[in-house]
Every structure is written in C-alpha cells, then in structure tokens.
mmCIF file of C-alpha atoms and ligand atoms in Angstrom:
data_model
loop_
_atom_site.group_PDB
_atom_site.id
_atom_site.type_symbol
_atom_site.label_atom_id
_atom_site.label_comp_id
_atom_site.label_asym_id
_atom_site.label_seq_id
_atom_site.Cartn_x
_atom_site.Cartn_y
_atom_site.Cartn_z
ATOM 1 C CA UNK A 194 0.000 0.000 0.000
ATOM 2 C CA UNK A 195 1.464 3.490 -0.737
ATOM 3 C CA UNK A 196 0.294 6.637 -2.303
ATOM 4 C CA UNK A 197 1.983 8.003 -5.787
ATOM 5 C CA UNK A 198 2.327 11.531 -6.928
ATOM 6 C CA UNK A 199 3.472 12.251 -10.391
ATOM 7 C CA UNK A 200 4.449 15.994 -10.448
ATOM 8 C CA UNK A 201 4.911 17.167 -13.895
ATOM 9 C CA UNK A 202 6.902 14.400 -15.072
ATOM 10 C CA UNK A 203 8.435 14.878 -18.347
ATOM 11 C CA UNK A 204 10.148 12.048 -20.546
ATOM 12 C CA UNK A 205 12.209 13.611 -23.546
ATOM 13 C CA UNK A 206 14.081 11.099 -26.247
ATOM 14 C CA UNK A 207 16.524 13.112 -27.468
ATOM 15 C CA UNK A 208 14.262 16.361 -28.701
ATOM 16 C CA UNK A 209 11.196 14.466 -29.195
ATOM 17 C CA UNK A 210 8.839 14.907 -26.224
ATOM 18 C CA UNK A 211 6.827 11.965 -25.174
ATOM 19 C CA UNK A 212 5.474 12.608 -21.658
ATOM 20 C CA UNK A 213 4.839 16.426 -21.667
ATOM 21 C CA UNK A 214 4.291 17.205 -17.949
ATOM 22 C CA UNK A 215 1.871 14.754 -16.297
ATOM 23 C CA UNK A 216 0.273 15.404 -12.986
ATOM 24 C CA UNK A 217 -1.748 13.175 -10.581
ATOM 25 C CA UNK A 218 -1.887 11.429 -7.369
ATOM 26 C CA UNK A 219 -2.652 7.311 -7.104
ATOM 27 C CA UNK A 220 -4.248 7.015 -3.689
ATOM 28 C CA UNK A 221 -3.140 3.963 -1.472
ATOM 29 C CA UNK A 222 -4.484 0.868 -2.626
ATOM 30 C CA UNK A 223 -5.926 1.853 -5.653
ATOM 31 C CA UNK A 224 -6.044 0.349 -8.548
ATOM 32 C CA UNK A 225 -5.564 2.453 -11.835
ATOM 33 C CA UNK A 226 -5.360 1.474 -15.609
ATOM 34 C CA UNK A 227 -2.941 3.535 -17.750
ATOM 35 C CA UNK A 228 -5.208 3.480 -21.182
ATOM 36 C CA UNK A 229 -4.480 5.057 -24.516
ATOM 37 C CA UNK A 230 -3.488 4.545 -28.082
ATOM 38 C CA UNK A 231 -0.372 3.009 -29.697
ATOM 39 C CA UNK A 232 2.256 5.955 -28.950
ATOM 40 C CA UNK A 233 0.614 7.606 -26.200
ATOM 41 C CA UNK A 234 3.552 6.877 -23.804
ATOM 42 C CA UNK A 235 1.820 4.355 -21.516
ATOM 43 C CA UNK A 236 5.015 2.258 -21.607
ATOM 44 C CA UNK A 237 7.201 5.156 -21.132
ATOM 45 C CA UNK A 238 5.220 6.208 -18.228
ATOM 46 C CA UNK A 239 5.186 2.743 -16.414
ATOM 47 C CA UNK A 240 9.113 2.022 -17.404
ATOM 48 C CA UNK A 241 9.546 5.207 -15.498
ATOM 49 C CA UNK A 242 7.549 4.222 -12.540
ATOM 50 C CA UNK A 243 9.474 1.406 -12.470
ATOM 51 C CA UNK A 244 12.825 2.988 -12.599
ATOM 52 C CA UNK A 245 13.233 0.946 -15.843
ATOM 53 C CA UNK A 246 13.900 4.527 -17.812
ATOM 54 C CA UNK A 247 15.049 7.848 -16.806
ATOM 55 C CA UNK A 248 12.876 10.918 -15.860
ATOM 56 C CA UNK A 249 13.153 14.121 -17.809
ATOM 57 C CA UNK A 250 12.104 16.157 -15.273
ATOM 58 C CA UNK A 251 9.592 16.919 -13.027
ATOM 59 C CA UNK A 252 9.245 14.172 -9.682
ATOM 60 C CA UNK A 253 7.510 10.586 -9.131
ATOM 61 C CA UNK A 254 7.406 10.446 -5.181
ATOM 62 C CA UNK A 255 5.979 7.336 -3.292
ATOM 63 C CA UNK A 256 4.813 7.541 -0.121
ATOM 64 C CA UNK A 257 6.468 10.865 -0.386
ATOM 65 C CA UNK A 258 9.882 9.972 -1.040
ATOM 66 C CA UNK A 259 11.063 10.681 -4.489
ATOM 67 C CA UNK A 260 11.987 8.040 -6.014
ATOM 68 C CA UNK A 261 13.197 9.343 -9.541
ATOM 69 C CA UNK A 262 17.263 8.490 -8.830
ATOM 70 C CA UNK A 263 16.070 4.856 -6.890
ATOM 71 C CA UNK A 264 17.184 1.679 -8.755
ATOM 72 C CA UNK A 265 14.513 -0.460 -9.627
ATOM 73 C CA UNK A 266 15.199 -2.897 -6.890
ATOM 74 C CA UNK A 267 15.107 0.250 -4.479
ATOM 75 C CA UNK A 268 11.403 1.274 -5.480
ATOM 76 C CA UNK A 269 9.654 -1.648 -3.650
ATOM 77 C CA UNK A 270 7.794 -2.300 -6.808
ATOM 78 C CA UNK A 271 7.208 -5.193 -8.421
ATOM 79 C CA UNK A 272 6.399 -5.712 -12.203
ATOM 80 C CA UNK A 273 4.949 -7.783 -14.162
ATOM 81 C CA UNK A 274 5.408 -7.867 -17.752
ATOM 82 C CA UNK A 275 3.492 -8.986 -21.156
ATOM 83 C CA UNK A 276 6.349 -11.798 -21.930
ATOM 84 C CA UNK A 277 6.073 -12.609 -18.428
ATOM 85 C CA UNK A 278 10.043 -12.410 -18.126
ATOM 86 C CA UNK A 279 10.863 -15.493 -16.375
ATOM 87 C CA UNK A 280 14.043 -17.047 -15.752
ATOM 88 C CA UNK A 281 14.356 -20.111 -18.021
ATOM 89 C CA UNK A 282 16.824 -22.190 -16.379
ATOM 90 C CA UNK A 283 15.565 -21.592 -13.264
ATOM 91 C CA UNK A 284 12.231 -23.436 -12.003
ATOM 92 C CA UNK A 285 9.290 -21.857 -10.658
ATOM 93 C CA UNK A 286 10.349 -22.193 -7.207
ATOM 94 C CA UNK A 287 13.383 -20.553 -8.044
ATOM 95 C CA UNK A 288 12.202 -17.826 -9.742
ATOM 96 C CA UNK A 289 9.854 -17.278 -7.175
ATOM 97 C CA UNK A 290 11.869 -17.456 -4.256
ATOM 98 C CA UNK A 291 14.886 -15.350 -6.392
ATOM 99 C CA UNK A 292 14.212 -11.631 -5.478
ATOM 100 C CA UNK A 293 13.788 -12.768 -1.806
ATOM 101 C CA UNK A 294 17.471 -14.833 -1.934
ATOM 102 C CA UNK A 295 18.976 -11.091 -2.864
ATOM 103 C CA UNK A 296 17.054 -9.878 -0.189
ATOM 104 C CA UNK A 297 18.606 -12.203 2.017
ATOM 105 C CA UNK A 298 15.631 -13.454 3.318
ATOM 106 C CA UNK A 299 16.168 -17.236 5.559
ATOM 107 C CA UNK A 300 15.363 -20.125 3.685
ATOM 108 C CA UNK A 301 12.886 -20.793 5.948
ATOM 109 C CA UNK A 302 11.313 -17.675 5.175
ATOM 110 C CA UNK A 303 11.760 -17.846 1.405
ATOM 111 C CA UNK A 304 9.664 -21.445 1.642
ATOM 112 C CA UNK A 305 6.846 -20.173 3.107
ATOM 113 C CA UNK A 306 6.949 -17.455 1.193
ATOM 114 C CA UNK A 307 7.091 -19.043 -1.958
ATOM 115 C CA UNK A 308 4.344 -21.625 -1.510
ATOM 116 C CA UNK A 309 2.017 -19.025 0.421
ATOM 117 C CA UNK A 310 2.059 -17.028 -3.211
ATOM 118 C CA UNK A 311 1.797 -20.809 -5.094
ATOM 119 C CA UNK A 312 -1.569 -21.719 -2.767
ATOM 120 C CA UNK A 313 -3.187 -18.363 -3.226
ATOM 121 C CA UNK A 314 -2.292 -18.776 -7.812
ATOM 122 C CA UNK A 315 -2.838 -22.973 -7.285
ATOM 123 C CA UNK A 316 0.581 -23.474 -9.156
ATOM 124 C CA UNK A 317 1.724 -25.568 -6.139
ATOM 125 C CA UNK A 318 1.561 -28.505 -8.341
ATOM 126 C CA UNK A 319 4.573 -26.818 -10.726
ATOM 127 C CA UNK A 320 6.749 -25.659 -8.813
ATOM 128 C CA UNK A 321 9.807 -28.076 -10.101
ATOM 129 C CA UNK A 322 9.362 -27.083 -13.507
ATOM 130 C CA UNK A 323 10.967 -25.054 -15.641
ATOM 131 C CA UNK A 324 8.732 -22.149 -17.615
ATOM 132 C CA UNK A 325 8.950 -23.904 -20.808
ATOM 133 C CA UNK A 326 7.251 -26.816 -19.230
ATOM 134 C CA UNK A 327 4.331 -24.179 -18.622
ATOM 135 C CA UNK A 328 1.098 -23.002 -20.342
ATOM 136 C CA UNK A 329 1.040 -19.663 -21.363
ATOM 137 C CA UNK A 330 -1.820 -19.023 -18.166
ATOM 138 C CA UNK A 331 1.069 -21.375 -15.923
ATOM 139 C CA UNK A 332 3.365 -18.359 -16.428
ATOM 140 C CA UNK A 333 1.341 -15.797 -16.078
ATOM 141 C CA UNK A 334 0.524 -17.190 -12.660
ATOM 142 C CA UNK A 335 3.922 -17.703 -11.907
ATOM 143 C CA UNK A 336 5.061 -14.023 -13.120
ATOM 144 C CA UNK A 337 2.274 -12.694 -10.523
ATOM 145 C CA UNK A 338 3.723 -15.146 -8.101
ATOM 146 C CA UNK A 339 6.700 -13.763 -8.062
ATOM 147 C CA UNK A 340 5.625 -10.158 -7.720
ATOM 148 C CA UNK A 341 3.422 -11.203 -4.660
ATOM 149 C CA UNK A 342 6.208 -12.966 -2.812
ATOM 150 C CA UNK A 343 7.695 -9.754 -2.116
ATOM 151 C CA UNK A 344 4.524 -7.701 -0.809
ATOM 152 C CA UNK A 345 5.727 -4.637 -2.691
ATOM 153 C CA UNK A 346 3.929 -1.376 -1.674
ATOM 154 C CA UNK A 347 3.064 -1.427 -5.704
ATOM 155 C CA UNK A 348 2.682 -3.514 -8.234
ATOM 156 C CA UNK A 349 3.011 -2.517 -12.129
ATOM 157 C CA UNK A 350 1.421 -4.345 -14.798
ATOM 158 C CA UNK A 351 2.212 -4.021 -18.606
ATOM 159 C CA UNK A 352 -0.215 -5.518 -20.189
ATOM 160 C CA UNK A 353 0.171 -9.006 -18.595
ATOM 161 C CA UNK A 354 -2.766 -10.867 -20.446
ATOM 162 C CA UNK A 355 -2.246 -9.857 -23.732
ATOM 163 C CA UNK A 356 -1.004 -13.350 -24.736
ATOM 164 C CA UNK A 357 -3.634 -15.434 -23.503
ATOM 165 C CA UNK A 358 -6.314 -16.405 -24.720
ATOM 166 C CA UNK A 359 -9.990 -15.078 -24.659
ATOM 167 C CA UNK A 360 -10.959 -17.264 -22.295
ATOM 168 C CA UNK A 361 -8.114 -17.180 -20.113
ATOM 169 C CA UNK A 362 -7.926 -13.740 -20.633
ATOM 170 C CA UNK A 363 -11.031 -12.840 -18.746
ATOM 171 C CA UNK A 364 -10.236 -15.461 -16.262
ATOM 172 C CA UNK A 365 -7.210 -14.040 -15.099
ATOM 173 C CA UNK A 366 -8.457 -10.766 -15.395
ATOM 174 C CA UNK A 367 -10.855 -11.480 -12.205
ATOM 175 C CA UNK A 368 -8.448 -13.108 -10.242
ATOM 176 C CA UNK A 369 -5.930 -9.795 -10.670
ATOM 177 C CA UNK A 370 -8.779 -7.922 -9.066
ATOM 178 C CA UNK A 371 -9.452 -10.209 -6.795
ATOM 179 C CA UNK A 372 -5.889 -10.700 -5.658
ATOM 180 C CA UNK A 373 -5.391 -7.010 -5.406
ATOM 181 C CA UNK A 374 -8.577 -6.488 -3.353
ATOM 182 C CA UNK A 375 -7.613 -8.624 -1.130
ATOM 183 C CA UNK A 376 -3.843 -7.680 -0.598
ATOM 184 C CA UNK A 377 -4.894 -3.773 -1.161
ATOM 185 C CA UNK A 378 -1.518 -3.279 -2.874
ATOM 186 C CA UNK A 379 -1.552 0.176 -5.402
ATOM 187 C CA UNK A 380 -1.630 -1.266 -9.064
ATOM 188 C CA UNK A 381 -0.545 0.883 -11.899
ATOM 189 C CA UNK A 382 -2.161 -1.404 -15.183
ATOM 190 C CA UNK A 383 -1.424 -0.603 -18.343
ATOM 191 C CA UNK A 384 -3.456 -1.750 -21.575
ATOM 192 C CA UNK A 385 -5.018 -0.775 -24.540
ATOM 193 C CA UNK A 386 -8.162 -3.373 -23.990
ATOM 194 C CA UNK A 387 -10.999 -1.213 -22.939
ATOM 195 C CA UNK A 388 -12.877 -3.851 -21.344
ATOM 196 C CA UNK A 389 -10.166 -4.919 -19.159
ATOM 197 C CA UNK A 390 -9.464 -1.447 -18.449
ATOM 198 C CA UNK A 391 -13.359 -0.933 -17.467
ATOM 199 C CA UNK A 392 -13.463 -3.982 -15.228
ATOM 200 C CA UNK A 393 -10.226 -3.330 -13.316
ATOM 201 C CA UNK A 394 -10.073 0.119 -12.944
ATOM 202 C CA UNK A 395 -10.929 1.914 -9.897
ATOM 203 C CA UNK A 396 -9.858 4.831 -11.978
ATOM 204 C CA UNK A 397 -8.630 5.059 -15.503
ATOM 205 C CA UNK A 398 -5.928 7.844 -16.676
ATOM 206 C CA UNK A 399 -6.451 7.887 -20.208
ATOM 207 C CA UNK A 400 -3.278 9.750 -22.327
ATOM 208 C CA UNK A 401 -3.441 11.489 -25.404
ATOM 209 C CA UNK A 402 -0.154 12.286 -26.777
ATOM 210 C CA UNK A 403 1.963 12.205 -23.937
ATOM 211 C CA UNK A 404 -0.854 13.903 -21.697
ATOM 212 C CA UNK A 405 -3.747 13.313 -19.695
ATOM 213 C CA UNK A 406 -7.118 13.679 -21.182
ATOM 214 C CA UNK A 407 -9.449 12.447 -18.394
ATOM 215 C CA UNK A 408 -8.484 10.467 -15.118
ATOM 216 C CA UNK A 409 -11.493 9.023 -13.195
ATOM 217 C CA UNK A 410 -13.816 6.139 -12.541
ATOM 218 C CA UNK A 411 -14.661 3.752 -15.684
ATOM 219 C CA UNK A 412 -18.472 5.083 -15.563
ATOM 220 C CA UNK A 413 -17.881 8.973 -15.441
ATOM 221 C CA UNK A 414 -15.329 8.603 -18.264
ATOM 222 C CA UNK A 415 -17.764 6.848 -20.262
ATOM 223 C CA UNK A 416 -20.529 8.260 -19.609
ATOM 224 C CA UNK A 417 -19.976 11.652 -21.560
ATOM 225 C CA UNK A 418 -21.800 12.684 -24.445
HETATM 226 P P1 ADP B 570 2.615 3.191 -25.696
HETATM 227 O O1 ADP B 570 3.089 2.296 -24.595
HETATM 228 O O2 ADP B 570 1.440 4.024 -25.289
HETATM 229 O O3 ADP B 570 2.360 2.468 -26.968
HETATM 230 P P2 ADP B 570 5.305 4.215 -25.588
HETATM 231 O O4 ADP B 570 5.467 4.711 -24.221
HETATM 232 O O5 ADP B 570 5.895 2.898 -25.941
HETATM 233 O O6 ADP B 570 3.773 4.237 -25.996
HETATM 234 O O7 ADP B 570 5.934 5.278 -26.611
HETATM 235 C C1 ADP B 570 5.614 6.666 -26.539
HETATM 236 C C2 ADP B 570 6.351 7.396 -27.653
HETATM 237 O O8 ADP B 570 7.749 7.386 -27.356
HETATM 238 C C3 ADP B 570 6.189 6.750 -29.013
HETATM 239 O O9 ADP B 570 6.077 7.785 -29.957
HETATM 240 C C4 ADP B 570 7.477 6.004 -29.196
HETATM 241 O O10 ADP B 570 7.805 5.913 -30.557
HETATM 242 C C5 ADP B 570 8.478 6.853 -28.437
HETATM 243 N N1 ADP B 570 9.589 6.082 -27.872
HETATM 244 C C6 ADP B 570 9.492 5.047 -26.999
HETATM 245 N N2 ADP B 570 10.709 4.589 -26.670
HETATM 246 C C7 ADP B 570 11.589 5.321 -27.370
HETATM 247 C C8 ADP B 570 13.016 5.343 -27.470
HETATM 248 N N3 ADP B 570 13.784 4.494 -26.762
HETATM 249 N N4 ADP B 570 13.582 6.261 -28.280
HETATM 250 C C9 ADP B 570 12.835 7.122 -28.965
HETATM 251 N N5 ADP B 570 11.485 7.177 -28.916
HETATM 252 C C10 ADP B 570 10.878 6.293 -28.131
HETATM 253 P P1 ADP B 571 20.243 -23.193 -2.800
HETATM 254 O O1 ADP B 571 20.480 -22.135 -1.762
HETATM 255 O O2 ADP B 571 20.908 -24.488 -2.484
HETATM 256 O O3 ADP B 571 20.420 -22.728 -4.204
HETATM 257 P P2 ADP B 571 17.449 -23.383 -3.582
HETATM 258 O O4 ADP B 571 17.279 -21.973 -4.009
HETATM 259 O O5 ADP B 571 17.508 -24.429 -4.634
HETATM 260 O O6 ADP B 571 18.679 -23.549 -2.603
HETATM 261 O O7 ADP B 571 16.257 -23.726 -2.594
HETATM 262 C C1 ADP B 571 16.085 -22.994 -1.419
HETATM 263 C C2 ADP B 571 15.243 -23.800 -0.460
HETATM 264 O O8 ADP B 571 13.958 -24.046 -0.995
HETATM 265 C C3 ADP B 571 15.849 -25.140 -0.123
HETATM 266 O O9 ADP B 571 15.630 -25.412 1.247
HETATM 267 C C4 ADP B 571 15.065 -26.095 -1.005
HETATM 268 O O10 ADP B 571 14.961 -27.368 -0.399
HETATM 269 C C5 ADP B 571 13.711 -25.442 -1.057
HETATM 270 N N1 ADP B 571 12.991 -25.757 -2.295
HETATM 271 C C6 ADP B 571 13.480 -25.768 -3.556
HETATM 272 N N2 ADP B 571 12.537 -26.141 -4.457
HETATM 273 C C7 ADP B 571 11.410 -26.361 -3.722
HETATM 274 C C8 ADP B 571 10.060 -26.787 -4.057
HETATM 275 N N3 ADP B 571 9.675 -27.063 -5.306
HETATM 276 N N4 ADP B 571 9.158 -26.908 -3.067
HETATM 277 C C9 ADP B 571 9.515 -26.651 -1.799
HETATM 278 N N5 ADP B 571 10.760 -26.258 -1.405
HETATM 279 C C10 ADP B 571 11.696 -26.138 -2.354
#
C-alpha cells in the first residue's frame, strides 16, 4: 500500500517529447489502468515508474519519497510484464523465491513465502518445472507469483494478459482484481483493452499524446456525451 504523486513528469528522447508534464496522485491501494493509443507513452510512463527509464524532469514520489534516482530494486515495486520475463533455467520455485534470496531473506522464510504465493495462484503442483514446461496461463501465474512474494507497496502491470487467450484472458483478469482487493496493494495497469481497463479500474488515466485527457472512474469517463 502506498500513495503516488506524479508531479509534472516529463520524458524527452533526445528532442522528441513523449510525456509532456503529467500530474496526478494514485491514492493507497488503488487500482488504476494507464489506457491510450499506440504511442501515447503508456510504456514510457510505467518504465519510469518502475525505474526501468530515466525521468526528464519533473518528480515521481511514493509515499512521499522521491523516487526518480532509486534503482529499480530500491522502489519496492514489483512488475509484471506482457512476456512474463521469467528465468528459463531456473524453475518456478526458483524464480519465485529469487528476489527474496537477494534480499537475504532465511530459507525458511523464502519457503513459506514461496508456496504461500503458489496456494493463493494454485501453481503448487509446478513448482519443479521449468517455464517452458508451462502453459502460457502457468506463467502468467507464476510471473504474478513472483511479484506477490515480495509484498511490494506497488505492483506494475504491462499488459500481462495480452497473450492469452480469450478465455483465459477474462479469467485471469478477475483473479488480478481479486488478488489485489484482497492484498490492497496500489496497481498501476497498463493496456489498450478497454474492457479490461473498465473492469479493473478503480480509476482510468487515459493519455493522449503524452498527456492526460481524463483520469477518473470507468463510468464517469464513459458516460460523456
Ligand atoms: P505506448 O506504450 O502508449 O504504446 P510508448 O510509451 O511505448 O507508448 O511510446 C511513446 C512514444 O515514445 C512513441 O512515440 C514512441 O515511438 C516513443 N519512444 C518510446 N521509446 C523510445 C526510445 N527508446 N527512443 C525514442 N522514442 C521512443
Ligand atoms: P540453494 O540455496 O541451495 O540454491 P534453492 O534456491 O535451490 O537452494 O532452494 C532454497 C530452499 O527451498 C531449499 O531449502 C530447497 O529445499 C527449497 N525448495 C526448492 N525447491 C522447492 C520446491 N519445489 N518446493 C519446496 N521447497 C523447495
């Protein structure tokens, strides 16, 4: 749980501007969907969050601490992303229980850790195997296993179910929400799927350009003439 502020951020690419001076608060626990077309700099802006790409200028502060010079592994974030970015020689345990080893968590702790987050995604059946002995909806578990093992104050999403399919798609899109109801951790979501932005969002930041058009709840967005 933390609270985000993004005070005119800025994200320049040599003299091309891409993020011209976004503004907004993401209240503790609170799940928001980044939407927008191709180009918009949804990416940019959740690479940023993430500490995955520089800031221009301006200031991203969590929990009031800006965090724009943190490392990644500083942020107490936790991402997970569309390829699912798993460690192929490693099996699920291990890439589970990896961030926590640098940590320097016990193994004792690790363990529990580990198959607390395989219970709550059932993947406690998997956790010998490697990711290429995996579904496509097996890794997708596992890549939100390992961002819940580490109870970040945030979690950032780019577009995690965009290679599943339909079916799965939807089905994994409840258990996100219900997952982050129930551990209240603030979600940053990016994707361009406006039913899965509708369904998830508490509130939706849509960007035009680099810049916010509208930022509110699903029905008062859509709702306008
Ligand atoms: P989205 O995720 O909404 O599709 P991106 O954040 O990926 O948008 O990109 C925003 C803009 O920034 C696009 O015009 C893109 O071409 C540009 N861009 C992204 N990364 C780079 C880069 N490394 N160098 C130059 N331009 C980039
Ligand atoms: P090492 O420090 O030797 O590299 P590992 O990272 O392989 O240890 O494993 C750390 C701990 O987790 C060990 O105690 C190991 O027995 C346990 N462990 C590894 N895989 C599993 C699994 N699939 N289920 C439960 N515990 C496991």
């Amino acid at each position: 749980m933390a609270d985000i502020i993004l005070d005119n951020l800025r994200k320049s690419y040599g003299n091309t501007d891409v993020i011209h001076g976004i503004n907004g608060q993401i209240n503790d626990s609170e799940f928001v969907v980044v939407v927008g077309a191709s180009g918009c700099g949804k990416s940019t802006l959740l690479r940023m969050l993430a500490g995955l790409e520089t800031v221009t200028s301006g200031d991203i502060r969590i929990d009031g601490v800006r965090v724009n010079d943190l490392e990644p592994s500083q942020r107490d974030i936790a991402m997970v992303f569309q390829n699912y970015a798993l460690y192929p020689h490693m099996t699920v345990f291990e890439n589970m229980a990896y961030s926590l080893k640098i940590q320097g968590k016990s193994k004792a702790q690790i363990k529990d850790a580990v198959q607390r987050a395989a219970d709550i995604l059932e993947i406690t059946a998997y956790l010998d195997r490697k990711p290429r002995q995996l579904s496509g909806g097996q890794r997708q578990r596992v890549a939100m296993g390992r961002a819940i093992v580490r109870e970040p104050k945030v979690f950032l999403f780019d577009e995690p179910l965009s290679n599943l399919d339909a079916k799965l798609r939807v089905q994994m899109r409840v258990e996100i929400k219900q997952l982050q109801k129930r551990l209240g951790t603030t979600s940053v979501y990016v994707t361009h799927d406006q039913v899965e932005a509708m369904t998830l969002g508490d509130r939706l930041m849509v960007l035009n350009a680099g810049k916010v058009e509208q930022f509110g709840a699903p029905i008062d967005l859509y709702e306008q003439p």
